[in-house]
mmCIF file of C-alpha atoms in Angstrom:
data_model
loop_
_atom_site.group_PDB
_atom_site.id
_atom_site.type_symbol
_atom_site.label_atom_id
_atom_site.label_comp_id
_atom_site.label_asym_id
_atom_site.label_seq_id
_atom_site.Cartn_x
_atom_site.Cartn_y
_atom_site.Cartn_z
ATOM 1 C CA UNK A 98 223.650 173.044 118.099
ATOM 2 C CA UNK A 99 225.579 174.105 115.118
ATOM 3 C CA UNK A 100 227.109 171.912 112.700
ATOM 4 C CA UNK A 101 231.285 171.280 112.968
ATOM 5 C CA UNK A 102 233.379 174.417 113.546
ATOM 6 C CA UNK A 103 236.518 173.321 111.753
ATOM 7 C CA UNK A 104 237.377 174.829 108.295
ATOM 8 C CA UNK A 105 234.410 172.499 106.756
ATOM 9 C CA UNK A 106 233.099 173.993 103.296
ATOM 10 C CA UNK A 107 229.502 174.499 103.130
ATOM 11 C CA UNK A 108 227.323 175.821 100.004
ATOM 12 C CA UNK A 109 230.890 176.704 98.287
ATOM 13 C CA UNK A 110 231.428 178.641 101.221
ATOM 14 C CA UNK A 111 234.659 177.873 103.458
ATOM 15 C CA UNK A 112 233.832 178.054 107.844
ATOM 16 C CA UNK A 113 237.282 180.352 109.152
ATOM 17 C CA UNK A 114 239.058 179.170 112.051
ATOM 18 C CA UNK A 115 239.462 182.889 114.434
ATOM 19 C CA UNK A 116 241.234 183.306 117.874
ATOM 20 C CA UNK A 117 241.082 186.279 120.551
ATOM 21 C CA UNK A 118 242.515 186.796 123.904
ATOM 22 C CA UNK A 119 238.560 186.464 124.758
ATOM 23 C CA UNK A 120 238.076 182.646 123.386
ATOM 24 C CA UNK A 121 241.768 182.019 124.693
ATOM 25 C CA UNK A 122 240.360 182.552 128.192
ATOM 26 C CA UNK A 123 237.352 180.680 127.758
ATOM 27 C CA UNK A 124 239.427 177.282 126.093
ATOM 28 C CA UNK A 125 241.430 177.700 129.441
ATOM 29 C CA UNK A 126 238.351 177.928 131.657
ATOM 30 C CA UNK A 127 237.336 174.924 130.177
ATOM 31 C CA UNK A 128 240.303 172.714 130.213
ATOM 32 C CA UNK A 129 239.318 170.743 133.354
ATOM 33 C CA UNK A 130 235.799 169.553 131.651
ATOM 34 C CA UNK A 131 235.608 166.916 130.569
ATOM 35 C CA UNK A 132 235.839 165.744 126.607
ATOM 36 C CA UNK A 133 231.963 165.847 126.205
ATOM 37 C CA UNK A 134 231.417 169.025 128.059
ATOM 38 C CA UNK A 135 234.674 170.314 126.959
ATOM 39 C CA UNK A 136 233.348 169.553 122.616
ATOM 40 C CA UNK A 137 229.484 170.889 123.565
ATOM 41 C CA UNK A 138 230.099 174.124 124.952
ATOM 42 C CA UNK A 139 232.963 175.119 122.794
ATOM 43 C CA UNK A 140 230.663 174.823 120.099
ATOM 44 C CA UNK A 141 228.100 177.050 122.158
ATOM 45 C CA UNK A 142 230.809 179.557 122.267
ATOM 46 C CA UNK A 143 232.210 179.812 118.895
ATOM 47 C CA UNK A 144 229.007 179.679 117.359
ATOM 48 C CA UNK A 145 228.374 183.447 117.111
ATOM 49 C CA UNK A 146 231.255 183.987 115.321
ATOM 50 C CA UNK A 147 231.097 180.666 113.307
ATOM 51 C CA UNK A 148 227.775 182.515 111.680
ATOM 52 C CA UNK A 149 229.686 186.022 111.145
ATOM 53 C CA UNK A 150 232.205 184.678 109.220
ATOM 54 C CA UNK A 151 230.113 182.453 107.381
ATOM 55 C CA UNK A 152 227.726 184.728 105.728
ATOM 56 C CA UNK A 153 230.453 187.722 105.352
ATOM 57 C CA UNK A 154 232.447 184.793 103.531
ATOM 58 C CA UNK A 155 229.057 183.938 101.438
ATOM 59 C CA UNK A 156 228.250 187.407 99.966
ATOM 60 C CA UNK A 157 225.684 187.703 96.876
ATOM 61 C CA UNK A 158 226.954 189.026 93.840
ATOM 62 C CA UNK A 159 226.020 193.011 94.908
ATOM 63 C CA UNK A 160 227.108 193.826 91.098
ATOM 64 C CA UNK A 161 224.246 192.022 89.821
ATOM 65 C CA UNK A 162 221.690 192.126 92.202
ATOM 66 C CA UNK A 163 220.236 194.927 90.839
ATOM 67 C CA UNK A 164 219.890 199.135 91.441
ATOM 68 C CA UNK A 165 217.176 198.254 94.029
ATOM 69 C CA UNK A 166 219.569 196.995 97.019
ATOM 70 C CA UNK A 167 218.066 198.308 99.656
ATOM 71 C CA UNK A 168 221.008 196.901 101.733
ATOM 72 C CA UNK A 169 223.443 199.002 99.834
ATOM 73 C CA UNK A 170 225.698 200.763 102.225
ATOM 74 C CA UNK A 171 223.996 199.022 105.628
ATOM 75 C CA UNK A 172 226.840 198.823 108.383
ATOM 76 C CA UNK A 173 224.468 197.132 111.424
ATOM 77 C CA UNK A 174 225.697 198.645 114.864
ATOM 78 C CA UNK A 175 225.602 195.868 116.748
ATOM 79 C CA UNK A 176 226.807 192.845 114.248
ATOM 80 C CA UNK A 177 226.724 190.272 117.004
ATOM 81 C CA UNK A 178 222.668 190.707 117.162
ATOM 82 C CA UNK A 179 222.334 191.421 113.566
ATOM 83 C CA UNK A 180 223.888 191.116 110.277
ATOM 84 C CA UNK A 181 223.346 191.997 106.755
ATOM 85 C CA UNK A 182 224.695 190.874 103.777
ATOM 86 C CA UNK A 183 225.484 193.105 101.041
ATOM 87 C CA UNK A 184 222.730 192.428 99.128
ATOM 88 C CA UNK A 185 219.256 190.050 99.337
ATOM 89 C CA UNK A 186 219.728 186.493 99.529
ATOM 90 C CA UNK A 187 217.055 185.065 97.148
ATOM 91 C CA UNK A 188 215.152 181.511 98.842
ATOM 92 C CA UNK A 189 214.680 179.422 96.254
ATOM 93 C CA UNK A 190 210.807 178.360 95.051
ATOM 94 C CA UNK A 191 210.645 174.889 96.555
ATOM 95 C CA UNK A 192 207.910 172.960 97.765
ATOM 96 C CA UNK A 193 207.604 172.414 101.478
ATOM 97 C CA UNK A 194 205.410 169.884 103.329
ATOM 98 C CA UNK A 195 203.487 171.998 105.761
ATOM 99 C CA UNK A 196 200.322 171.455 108.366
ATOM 100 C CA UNK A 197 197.894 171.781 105.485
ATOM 101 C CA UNK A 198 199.731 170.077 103.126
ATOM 102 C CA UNK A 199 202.587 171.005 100.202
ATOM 103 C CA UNK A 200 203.594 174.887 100.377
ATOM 104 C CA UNK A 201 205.490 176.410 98.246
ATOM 105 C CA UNK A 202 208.471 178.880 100.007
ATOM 106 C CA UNK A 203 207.174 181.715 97.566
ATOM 107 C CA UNK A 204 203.736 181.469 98.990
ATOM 108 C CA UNK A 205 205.092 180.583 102.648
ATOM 109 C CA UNK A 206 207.105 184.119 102.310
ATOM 110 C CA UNK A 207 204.454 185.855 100.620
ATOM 111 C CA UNK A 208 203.372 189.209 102.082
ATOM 112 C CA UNK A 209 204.928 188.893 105.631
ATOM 113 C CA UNK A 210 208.132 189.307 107.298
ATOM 114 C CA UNK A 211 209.668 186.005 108.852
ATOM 115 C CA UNK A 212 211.738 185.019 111.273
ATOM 116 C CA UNK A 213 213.174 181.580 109.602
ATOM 117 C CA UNK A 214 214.465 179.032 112.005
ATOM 118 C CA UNK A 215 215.774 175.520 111.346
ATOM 119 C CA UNK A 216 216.089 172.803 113.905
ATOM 120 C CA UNK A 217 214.781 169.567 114.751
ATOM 121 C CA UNK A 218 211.502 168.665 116.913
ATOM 122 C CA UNK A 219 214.024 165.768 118.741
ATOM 123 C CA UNK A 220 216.347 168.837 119.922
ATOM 124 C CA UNK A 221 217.245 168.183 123.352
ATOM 125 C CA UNK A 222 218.026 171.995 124.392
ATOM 126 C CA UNK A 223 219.366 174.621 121.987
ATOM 127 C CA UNK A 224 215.804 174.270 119.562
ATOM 128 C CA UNK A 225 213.605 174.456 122.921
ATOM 129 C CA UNK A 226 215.323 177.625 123.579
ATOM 130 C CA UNK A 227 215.525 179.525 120.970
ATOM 131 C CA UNK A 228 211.578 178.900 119.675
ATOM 132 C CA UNK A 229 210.763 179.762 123.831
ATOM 133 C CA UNK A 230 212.932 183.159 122.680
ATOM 134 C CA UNK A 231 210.972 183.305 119.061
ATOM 135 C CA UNK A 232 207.441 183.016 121.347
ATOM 136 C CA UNK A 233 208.347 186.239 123.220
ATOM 137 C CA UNK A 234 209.449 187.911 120.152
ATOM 138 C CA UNK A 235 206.606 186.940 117.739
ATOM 139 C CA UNK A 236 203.993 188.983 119.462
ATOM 140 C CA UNK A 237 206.583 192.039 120.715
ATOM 141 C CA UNK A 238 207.095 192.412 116.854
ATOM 142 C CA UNK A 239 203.445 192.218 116.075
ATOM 143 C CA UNK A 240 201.967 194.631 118.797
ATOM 144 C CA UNK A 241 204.510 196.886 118.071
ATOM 145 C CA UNK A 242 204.518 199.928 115.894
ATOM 146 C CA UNK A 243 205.742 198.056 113.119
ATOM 147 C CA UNK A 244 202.914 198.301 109.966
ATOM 148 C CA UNK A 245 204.287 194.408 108.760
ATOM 149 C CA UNK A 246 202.575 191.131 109.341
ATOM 150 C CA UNK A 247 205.077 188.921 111.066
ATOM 151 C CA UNK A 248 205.529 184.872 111.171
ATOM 152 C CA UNK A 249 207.537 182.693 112.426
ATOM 153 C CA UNK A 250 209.029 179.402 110.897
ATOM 154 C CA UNK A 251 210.299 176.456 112.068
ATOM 155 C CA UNK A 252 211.671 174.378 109.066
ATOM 156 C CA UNK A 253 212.768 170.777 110.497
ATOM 157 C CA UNK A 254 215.560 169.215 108.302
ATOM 158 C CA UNK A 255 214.668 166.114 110.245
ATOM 159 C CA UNK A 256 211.728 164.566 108.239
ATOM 160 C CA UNK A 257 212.218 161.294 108.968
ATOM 161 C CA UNK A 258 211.027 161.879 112.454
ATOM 162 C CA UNK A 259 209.404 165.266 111.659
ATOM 163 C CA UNK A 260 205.917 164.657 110.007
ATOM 164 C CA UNK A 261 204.067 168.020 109.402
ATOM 165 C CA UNK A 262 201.471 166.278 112.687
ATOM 166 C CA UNK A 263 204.369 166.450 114.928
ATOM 167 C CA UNK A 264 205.820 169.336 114.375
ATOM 168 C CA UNK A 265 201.980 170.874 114.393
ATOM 169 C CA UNK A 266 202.198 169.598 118.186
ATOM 170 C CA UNK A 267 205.498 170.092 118.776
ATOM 171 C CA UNK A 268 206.156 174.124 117.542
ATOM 172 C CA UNK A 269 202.113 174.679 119.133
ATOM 173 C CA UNK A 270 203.863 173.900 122.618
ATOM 174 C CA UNK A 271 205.717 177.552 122.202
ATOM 175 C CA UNK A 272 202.951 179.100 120.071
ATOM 176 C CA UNK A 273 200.100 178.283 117.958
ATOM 177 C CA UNK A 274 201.030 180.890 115.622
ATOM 178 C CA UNK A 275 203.913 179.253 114.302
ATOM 179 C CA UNK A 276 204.404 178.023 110.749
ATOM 180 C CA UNK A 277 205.840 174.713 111.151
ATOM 181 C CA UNK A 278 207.494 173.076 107.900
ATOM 182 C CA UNK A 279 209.662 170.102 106.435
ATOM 183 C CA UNK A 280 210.049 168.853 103.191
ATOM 184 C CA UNK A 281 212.366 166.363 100.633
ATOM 185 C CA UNK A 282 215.861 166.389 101.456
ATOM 186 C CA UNK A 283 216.210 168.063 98.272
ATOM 187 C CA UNK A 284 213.933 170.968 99.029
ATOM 188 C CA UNK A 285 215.234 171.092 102.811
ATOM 189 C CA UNK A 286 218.865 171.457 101.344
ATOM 190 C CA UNK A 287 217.599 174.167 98.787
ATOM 191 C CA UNK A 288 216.648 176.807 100.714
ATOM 192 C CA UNK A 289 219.422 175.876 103.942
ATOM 193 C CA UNK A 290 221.669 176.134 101.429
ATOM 194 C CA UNK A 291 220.447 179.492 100.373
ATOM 195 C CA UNK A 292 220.313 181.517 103.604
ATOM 196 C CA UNK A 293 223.404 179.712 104.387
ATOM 197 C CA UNK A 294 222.141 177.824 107.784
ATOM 198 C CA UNK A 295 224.727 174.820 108.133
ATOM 199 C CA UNK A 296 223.434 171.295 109.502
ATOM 200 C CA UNK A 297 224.746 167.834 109.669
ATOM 201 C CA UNK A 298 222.801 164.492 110.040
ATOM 202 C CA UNK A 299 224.084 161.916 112.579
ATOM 203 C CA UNK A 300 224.839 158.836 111.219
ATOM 204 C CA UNK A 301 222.231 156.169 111.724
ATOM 205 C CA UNK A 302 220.376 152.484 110.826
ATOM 206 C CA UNK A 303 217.625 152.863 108.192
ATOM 207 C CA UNK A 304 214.346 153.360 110.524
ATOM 208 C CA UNK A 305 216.686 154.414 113.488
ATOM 209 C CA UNK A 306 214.832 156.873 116.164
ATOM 210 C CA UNK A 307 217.659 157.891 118.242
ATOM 211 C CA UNK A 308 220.384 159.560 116.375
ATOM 212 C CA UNK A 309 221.742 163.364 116.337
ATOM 213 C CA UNK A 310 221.124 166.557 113.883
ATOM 214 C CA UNK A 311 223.578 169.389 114.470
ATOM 215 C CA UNK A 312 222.665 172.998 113.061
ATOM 216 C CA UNK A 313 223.244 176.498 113.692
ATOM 217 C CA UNK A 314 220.875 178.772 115.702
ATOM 218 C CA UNK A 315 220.340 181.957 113.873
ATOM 219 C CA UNK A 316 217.296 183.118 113.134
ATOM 220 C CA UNK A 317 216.547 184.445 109.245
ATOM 221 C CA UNK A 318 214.952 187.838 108.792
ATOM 222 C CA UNK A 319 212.864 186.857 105.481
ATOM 223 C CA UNK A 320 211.446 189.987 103.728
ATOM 224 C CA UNK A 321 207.916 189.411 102.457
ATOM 225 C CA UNK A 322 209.355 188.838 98.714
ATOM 226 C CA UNK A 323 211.546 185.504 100.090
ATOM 227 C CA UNK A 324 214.877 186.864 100.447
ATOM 228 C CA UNK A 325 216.842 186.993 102.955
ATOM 229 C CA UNK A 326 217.521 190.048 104.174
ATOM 230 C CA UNK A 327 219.425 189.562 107.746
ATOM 231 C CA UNK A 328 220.887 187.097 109.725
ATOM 232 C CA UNK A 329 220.642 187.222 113.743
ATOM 233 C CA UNK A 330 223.029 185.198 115.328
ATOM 234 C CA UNK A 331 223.123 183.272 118.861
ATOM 235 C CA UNK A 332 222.873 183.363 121.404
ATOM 236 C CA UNK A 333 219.518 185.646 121.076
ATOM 237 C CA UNK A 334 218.467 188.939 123.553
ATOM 238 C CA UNK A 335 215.209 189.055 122.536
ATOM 239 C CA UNK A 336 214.796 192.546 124.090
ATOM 240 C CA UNK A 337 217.414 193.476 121.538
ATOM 241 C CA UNK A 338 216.161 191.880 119.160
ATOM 242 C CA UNK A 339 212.768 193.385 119.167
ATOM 243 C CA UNK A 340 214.088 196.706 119.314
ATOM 244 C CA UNK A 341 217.133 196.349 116.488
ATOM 245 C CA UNK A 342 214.646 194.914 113.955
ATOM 246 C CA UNK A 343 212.537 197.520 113.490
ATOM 247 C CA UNK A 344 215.325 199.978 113.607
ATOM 248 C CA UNK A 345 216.817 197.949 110.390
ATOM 249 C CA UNK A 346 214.001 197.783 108.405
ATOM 250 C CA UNK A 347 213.189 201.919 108.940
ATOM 251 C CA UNK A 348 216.571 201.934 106.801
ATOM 252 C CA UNK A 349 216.178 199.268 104.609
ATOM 253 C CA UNK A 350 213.113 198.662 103.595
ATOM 254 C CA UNK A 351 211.132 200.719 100.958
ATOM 255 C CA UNK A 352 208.553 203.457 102.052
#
């Protein structure tokens, strides 16, 4: 679930308060919840546009990104499923802590697209979701027509619960093909920070097990050079998914 939706400023980036006659009706419909209910599913609902507005507010530099943009010009047709910034989103080189050991994210990226998703393992709902989603859309994109290799990964920003064991258990539930990682706080925050995916700790005891980790729920289209070059917002159609991605990348990506 994502991280607070008030005007909170994240990676230098500033979260925008919106209203339409659409989220008017749905604060109404939900004024006779109560306070917990009432908190949880308004942040369901305003998480789409939460993630909009964040990444249109955190635009690269297009002026110096370079004559080779090949998101120069890309208006997506159906923003709420995916989004593009106006220019590649470099991940940072960082070193990960993966099943086999440390990984580098340049050699984690390296030669295959990825769908990047950050969560927890201790997730009570939205994280079992969306990776159920991610294990019909792994093998859709892969058996497809597309001519890319294709991975998904799940990078926990919970490592104090997360070991790279767990999460090996955990993310093989959904599918064995999945690339689960972790890391420092340091590295964790590095590349979040980069592809602009908001989270927040709960506050907890030193060696405390039950405590909280909000986060948003997009999934990161990676290109096989580790930058990002889309962001696909919740909730997720993965019917739509699998057929928009492939449409974007016949326009964006190089022949």
């Amino acid at each position: 679930m994502s991280s607070g939706i008030s005007g909170n400023q994240v990676g230098g980036c500033v979260k925008s308060h919106i209203a339409t006659p659409w989220m008017t009706r749905q604060f109404t419909a939900l004024d006779s919840l109560g306070p917990m209910t009432n908190t949880m599913l308004l942040r369901v609902l305003l998480l789409p546009f939460v993630l909009v507005l964040l990444l249109a507010g955190c635009q690269p530099d297009a002026e110096n990104a370079g004559a080779n943009n090949p998101l120069a010009g890309y208006e997506s047709p159906e923003p709420l499923v995916l989004r593009a910034p106006e220019a590649p989103m470099p991940v940072p080189d960082r070193m990960l802590e993966g099943v086999d050991g440390p990984v580098g994210t340049s050699a984690l990226f390296d030669g295959r697209w990825t769908l990047l998703y950050v969560g927890y393992s201790y997730c009570p709902d939205i994280c079992p979701t969306e990776l159920g989603q991610l294990s019909q859309i792994l093998p859709a994109l892969q058996e497809g027509s597309s001519p890319f290799d294709w991975q998904v990964v799940f990078l926990s920003v919970d490592p104090e619960r997360d070991t790279p064991a767990h999460l090996e258990k955990y993310t093989a539930f959904f599918s064995e093909e999945f690339v689960p990682v972790t890391g420092s706080r340091e590295a964790i925050d590095a590349v979040t920070g980069a592809v602009k995916a908001g989270y927040r700790i709960g506050k907890h005891a030193p060696g405390e097990r039950r405590y909280s980790v909000d986060h948003d729920t997009g999934f990161r289209l990676i290109d096989p050079q580790g930058r990002m070059l889309a962001l696909l917002p919740g909730p997720h159609d993965p019917d739509r998914i699998v057929t928009m991605i492939p449409s974007f990348l016949s326009e964006v990506s190089p022949e």
